[in-house]
Short mmCIF file of C-alpha atoms in Angstrom, two decimals:
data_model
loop_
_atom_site.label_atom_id
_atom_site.label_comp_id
_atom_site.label_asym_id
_atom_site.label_seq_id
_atom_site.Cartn_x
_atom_site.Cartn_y
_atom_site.Cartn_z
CA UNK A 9 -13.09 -60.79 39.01
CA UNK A 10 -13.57 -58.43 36.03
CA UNK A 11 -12.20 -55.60 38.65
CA UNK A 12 -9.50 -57.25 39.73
CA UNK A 13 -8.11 -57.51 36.63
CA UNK A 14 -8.29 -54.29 35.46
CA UNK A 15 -6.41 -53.37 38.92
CA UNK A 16 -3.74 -55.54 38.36
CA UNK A 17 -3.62 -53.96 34.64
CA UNK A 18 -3.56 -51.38 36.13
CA UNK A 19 -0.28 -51.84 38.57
CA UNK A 20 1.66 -53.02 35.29
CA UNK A 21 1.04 -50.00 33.50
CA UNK A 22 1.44 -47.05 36.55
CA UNK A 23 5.36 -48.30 36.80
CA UNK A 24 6.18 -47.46 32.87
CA UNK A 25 3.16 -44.19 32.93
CA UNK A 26 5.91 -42.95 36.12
CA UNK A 27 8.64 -43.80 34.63
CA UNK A 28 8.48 -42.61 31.00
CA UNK A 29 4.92 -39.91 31.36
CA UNK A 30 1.97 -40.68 29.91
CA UNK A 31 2.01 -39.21 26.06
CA UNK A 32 4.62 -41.32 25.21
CA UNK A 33 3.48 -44.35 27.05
CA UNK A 34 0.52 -43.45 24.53
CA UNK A 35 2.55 -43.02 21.88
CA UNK A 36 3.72 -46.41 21.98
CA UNK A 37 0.68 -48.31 21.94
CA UNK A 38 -0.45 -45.74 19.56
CA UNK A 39 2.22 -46.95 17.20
CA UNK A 40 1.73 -50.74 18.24
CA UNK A 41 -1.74 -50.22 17.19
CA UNK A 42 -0.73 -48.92 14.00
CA UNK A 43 1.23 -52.40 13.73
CA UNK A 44 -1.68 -54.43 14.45
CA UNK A 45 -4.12 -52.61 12.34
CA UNK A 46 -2.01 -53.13 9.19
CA UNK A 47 -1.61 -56.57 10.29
CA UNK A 48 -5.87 -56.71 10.06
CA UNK A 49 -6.18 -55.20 7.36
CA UNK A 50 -3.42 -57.51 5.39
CA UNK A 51 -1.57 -55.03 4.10
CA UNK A 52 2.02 -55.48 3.35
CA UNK A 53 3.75 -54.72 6.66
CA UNK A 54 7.12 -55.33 5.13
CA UNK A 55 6.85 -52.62 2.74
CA UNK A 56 5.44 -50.28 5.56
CA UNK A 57 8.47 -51.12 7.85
CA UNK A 58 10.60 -50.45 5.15
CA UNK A 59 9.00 -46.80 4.49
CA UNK A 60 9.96 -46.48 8.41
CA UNK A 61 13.42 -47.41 8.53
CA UNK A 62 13.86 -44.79 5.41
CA UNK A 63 12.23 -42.18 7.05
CA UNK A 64 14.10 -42.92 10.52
CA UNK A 65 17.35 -42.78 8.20
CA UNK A 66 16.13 -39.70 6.56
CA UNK A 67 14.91 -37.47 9.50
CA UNK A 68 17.19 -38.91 12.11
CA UNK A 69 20.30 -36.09 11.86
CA UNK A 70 17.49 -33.26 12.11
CA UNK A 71 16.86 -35.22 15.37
CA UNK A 72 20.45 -35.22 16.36
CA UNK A 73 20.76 -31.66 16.07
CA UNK A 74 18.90 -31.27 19.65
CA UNK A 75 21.27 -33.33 21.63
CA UNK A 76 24.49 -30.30 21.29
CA UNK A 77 21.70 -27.62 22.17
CA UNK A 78 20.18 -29.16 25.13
CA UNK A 79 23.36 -30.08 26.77
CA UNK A 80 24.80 -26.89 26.54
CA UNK A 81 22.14 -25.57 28.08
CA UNK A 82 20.37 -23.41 25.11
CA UNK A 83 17.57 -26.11 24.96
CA UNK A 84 14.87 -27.21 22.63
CA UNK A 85 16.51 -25.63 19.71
CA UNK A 86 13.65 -24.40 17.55
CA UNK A 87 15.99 -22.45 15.28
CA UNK A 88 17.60 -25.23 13.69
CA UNK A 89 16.14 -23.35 10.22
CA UNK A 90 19.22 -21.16 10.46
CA UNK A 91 21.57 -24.64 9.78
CA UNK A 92 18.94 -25.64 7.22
CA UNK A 93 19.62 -23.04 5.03
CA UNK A 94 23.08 -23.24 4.97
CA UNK A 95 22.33 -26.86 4.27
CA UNK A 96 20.21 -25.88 1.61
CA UNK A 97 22.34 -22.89 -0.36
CA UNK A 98 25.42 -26.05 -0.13
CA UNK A 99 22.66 -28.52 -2.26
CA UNK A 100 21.94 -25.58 -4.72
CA UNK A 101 25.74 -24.56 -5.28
CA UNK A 102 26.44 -28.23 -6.09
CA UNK A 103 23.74 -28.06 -8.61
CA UNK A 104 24.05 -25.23 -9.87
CA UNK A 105 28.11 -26.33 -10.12
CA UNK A 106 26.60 -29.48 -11.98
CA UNK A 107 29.16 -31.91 -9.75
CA UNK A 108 26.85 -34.66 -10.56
CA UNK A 109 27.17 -34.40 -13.81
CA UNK A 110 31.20 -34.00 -14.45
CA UNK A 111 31.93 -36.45 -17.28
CA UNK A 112 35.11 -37.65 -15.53
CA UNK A 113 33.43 -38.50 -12.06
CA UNK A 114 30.34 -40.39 -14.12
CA UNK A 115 33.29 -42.47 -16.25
CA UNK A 116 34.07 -43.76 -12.62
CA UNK A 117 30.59 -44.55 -11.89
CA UNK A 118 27.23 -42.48 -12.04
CA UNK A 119 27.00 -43.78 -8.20
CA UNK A 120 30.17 -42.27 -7.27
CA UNK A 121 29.29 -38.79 -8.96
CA UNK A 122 26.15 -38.62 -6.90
CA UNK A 123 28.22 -39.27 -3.79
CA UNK A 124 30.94 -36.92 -4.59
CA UNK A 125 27.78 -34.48 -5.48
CA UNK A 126 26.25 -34.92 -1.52
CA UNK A 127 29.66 -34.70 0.38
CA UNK A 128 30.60 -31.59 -1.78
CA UNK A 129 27.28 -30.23 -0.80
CA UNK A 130 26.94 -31.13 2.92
CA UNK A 131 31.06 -29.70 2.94
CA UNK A 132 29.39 -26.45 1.91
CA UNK A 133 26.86 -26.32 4.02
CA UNK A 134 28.90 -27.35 7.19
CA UNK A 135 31.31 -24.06 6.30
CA UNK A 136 28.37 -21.92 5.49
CA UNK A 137 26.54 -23.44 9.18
CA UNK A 138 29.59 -22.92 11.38
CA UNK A 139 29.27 -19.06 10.47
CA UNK A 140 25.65 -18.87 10.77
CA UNK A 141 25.99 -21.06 14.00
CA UNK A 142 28.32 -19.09 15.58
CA UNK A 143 26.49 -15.76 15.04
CA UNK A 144 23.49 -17.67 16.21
CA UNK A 145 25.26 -18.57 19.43
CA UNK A 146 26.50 -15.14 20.01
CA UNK A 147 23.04 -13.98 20.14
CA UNK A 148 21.82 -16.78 22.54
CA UNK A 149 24.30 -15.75 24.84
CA UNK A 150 23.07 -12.26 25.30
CA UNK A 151 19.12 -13.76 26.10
CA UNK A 152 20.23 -16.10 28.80
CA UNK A 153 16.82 -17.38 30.22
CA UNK A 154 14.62 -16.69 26.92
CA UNK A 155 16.29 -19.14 24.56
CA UNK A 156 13.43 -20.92 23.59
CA UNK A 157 11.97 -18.52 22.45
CA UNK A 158 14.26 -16.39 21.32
CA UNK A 159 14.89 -19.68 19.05
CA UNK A 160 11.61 -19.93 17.86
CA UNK A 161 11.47 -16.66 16.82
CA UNK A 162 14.63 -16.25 14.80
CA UNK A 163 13.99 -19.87 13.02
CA UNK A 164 10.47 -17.85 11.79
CA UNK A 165 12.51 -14.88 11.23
CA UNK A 166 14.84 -16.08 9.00
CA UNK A 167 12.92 -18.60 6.72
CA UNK A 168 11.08 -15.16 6.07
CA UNK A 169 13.93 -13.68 5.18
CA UNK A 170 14.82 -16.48 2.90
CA UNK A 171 11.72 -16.23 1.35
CA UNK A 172 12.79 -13.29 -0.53
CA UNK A 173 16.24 -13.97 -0.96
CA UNK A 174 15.66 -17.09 -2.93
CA UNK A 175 14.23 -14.74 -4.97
CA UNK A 176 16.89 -12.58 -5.54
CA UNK A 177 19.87 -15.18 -5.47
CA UNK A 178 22.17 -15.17 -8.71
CA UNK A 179 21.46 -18.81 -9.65
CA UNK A 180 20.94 -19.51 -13.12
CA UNK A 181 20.71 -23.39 -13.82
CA UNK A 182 17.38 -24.33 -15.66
CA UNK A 183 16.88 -27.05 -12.93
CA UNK A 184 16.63 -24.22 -10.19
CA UNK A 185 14.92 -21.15 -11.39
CA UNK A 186 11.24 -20.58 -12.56
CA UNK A 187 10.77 -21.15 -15.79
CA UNK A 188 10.51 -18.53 -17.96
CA UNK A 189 11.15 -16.04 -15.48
CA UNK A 190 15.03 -15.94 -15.64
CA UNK A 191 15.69 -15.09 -11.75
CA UNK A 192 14.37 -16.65 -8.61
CA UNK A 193 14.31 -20.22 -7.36
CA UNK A 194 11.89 -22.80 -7.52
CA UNK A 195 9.35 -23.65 -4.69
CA UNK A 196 10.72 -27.16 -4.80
CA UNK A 197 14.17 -28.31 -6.56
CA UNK A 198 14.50 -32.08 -7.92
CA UNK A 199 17.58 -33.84 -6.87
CA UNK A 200 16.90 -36.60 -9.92
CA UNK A 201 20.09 -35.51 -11.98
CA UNK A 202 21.94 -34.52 -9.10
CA UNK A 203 21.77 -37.03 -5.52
CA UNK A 204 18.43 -38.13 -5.15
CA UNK A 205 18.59 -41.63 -3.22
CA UNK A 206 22.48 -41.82 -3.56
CA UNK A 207 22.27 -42.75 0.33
CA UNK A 208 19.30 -45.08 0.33
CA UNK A 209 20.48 -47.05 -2.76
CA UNK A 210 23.98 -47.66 -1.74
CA UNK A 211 24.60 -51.00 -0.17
CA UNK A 212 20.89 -51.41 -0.12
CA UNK A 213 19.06 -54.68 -0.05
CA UNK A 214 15.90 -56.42 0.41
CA UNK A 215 14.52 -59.49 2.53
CA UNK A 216 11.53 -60.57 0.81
CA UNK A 217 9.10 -57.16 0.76
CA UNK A 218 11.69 -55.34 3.44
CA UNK A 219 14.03 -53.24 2.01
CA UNK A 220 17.14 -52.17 3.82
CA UNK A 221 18.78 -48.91 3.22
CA UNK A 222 21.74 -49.95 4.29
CA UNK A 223 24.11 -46.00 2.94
CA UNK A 224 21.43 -44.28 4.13
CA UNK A 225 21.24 -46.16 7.99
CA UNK A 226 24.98 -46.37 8.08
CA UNK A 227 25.66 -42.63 7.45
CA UNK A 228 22.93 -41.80 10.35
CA UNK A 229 24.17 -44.24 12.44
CA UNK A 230 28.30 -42.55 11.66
CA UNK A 231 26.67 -39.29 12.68
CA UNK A 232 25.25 -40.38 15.49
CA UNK A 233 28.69 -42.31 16.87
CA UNK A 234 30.63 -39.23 15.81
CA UNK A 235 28.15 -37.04 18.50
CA UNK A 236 28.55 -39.51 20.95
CA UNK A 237 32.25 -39.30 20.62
CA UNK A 238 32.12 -35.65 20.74
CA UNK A 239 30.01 -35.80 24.07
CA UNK A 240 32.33 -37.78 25.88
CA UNK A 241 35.29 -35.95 24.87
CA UNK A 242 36.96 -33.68 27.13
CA UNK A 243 34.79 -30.65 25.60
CA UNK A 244 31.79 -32.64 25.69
CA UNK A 245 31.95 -33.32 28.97
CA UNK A 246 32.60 -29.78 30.23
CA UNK A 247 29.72 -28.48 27.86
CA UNK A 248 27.22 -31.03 29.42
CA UNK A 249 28.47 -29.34 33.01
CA UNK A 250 28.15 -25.71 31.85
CA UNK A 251 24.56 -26.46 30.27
CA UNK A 252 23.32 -28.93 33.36
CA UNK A 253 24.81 -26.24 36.37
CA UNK A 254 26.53 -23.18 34.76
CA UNK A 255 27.42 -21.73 38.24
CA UNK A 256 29.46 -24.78 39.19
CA UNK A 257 31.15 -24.98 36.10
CA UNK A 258 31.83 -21.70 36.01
CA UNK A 259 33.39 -22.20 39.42
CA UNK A 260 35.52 -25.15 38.15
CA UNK A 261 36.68 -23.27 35.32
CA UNK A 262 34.61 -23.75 32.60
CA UNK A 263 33.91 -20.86 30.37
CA UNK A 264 30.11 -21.35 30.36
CA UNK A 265 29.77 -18.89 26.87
CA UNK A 266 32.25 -20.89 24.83
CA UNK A 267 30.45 -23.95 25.47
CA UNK A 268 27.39 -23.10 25.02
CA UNK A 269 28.93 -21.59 21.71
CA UNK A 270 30.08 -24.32 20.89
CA UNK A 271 27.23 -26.58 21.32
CA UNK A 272 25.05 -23.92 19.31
CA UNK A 273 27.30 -24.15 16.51
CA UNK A 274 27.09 -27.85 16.78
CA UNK A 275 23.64 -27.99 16.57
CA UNK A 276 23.62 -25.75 13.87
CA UNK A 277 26.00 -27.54 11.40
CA UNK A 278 24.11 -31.07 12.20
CA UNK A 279 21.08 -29.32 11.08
CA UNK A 280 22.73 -28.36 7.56
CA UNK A 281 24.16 -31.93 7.26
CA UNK A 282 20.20 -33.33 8.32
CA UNK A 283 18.64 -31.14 5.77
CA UNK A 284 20.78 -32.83 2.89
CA UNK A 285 20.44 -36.28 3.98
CA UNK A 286 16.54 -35.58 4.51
CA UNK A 287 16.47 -33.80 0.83
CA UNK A 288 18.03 -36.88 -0.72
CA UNK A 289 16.35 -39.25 0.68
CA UNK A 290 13.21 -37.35 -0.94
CA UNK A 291 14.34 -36.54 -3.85
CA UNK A 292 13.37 -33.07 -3.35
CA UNK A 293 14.54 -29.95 -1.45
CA UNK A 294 12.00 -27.54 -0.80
CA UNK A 295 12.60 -23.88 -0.33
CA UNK A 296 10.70 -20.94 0.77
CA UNK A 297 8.45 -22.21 3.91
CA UNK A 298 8.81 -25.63 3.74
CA UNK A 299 11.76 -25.79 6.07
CA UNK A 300 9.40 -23.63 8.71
CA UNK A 301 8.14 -26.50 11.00
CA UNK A 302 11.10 -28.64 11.36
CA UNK A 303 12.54 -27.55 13.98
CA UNK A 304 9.08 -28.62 15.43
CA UNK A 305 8.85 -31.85 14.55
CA UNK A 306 13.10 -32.14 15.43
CA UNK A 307 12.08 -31.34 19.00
CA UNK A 308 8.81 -33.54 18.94
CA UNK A 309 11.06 -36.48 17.69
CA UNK A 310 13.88 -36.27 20.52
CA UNK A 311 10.94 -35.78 23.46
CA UNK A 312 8.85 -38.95 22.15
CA UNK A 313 12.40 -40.63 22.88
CA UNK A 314 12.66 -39.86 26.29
CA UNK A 315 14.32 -36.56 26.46
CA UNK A 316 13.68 -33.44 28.38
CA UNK A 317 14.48 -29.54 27.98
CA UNK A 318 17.72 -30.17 29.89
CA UNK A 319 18.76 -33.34 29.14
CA UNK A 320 19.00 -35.57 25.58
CA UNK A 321 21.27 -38.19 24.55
CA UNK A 322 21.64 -40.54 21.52
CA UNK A 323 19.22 -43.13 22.59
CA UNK A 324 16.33 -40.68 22.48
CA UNK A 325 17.50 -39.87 19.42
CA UNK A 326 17.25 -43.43 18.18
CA UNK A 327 13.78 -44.51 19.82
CA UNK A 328 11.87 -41.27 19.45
CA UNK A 329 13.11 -40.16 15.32
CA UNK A 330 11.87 -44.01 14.51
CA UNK A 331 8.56 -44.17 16.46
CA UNK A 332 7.59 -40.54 15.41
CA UNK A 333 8.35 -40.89 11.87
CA UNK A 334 6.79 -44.80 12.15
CA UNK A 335 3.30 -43.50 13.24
CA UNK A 336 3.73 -40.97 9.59
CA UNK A 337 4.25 -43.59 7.45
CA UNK A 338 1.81 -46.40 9.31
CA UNK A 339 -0.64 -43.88 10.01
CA UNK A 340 -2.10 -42.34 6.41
CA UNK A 341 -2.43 -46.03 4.95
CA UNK A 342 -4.02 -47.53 8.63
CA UNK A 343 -6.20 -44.55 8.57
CA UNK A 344 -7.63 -44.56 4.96
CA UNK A 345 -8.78 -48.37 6.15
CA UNK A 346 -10.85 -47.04 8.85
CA UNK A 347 -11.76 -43.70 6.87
CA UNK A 348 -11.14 -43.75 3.23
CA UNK A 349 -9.99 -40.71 2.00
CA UNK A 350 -9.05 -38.63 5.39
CA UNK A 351 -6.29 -36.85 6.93
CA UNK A 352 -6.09 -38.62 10.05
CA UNK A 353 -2.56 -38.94 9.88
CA UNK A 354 -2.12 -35.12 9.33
CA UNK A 355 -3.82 -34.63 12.34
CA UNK A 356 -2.16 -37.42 14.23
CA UNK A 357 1.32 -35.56 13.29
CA UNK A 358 0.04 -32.30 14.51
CA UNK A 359 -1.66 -33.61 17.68
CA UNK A 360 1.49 -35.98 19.03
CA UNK A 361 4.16 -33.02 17.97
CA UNK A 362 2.70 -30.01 19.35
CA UNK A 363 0.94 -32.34 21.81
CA UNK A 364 4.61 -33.66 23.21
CA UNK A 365 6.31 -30.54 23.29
CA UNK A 366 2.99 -28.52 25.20
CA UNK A 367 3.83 -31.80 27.59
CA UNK A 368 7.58 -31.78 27.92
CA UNK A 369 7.87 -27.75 28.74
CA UNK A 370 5.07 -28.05 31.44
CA UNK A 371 7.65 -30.38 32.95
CA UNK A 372 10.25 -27.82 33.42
CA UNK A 373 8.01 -24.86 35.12
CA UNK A 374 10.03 -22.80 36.78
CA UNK A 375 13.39 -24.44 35.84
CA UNK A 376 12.85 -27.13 38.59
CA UNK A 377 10.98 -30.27 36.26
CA UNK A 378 11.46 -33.80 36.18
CA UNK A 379 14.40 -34.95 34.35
#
């Protein structure tokens, strides 16, 4: 009886281990675990849920940035570090610039200051990414084939090279450089008198314990409709051809380089915009090598949701961003239940985003993987 049951467990489980792969069938109950264990342990699952939803809001454009790449055909876009500095150097002009702070925006309201602060900023960086973007895209083009890690290697390469240009950078606010010092930035810069939660507080509200933030959801959510837009737009649609069979589209007309140019750039200035929201939303942006792994956990996020090296849309944007950054903020409370004081959920992150990316190339050897 006993083995009969675990057969026909069995037979409900092989259709959705086929049809989505194991890790993120794993995943899943991983995360639904998570759920249950708070739910044991009586902790306040509202307040947890509402740490998701801001982290989903927060991390969800970094996300985003995958979908131009990988239909263009550059793939998992590791160097997405290249948009997040433009993203970055647009935050630190507007501070430097004090926007926030311009007695004739704060007479309007302190609210509107802040906001006028972030779109000045994420302006900035967009101009500053398109350049970068389309340099960056240049340079794919010439290492058809090796993309990936090509990527990988200049998204290293040029948070290095940050490293000492933050240090030699002619800022000069208090807020930005070292004390004392009189030259070179900070290893992290507070956003308090500048955005910091302009997004998350606006139109935000609570239901009991769960609080919704509503700017913060709504501006991912614009994002995302304005890629989806993009994608089925007449340029959309041709860059999807020239990055899913570049020798037909090449044959239909399609000039497979500008495309993938295009989407590179794409990718690029989504990055810059996903770094701001993501700094605001923690009321920090960090310099130097803190930016190093995101492209990382970008690429983890979109797999978990059902993408592939060759193929990612909105939807896997949506489901993978929220259960990857669900199991971070479930997972380090859950875990100190079970094991006071440890880093399991450091070592959960590590294991499910390298883990999911080992997975999803393996699935493409040769160029011939399951979509």
């Amino acid at each position: 009886m006993k083995t009969k049951r675990l057969i026909d467990r069995f037979n409900l489980i092989q259709p959705l281990v086929a049809k989505f792969g194991l890790p993120r069938v794993i995943i899943v109950s991983f995360f639904l675990f998570l759920v249950a264990g708070a739910g044991f342990f009586h902790m306040n699952l509202m307040q947890l849920l509402s740490d998701c939803l801001r982290r989903w809001g927060m991390f969800g454009i970094l996300a985003l940035a995958m979908v131009p790449a990988v239909q263009c055909g550059i793939g998992l876009n590791f160097g997405i570090s290249m948009g997040i500095v433009g993203g970055l150097l647009g935050g630190l002009i507007v501070i430097q610039l004090q926007v926030a702070k311009n007695p004739s925006l704060v007479a309007i309201h302190p609210l509107f200051a802040m906001w006028v602060a972030v779109m000045l900023a994420i302006l900035i960086g967009v101009v500053l990414a398109t350049g970068i973007g389309y340099l960056y895209g240049l340079l794919l083009n010439r290492v058809k084939g090796s993309e990936m890690t090509v990527t990988t290697y200049v998204g290293f390469s040029i948070i290095a090279f940050m490293n000492m240009m933050w240090m030699l950078l002619p800022f000069s606010d208090g807020e930005l450089i070292w004390p004392n010092a009189g030259k070179g930035l900070r290893n992290t810069i507070s956003l308090a008198s500048s955005f910091s939660n302009v997004m998350n507080k606006t139109l935000a509200f609570s239901i009991g314990d769960l609080t919704i933030p509503t700017g913060l959801l709504l501006f991912f959510f614009f994002m995302c409709f304005l890629v989806w837009l993009f994608m089925h737009s007449k340029t959309g649609i041709a860059m999807s051809a020239a990055g899913a069979n570049p020798m037909f589209a090449k044959a239909a007309g399609i000039n497979v380089n500008k495309m993938r140019l295009i989407g590179t750039t794409l990718s690029t200035v989504l990055a810059a915009v996903g770094i701001l929201v993501y700094a605001q939303g923690f009321g920090f942006m960090q310099l130097y090598n803190g930016p190093m792994m995101m492209g990382f956990t970008s690429v983890a996020a979109v797999l978990i949701g059902g993408a592939s090296p060759k193929r990612a849309r909105i939807p896997h944007v949506l489901i993978g961003t929220f259960l990857f950054q669900g199991i971070l903020a479930l997972g380090l409370p859950v875990a100190n239940q079970f094991i006071p004081e440890s880093n399991l959920s450091e070592v959960a992150r590590l294991i499910i985003s390298n883990g999911i990316i080992i997975y999803a190339l393996s699935q493409v050897k040769g160029g011939s993987g399951r979509e």
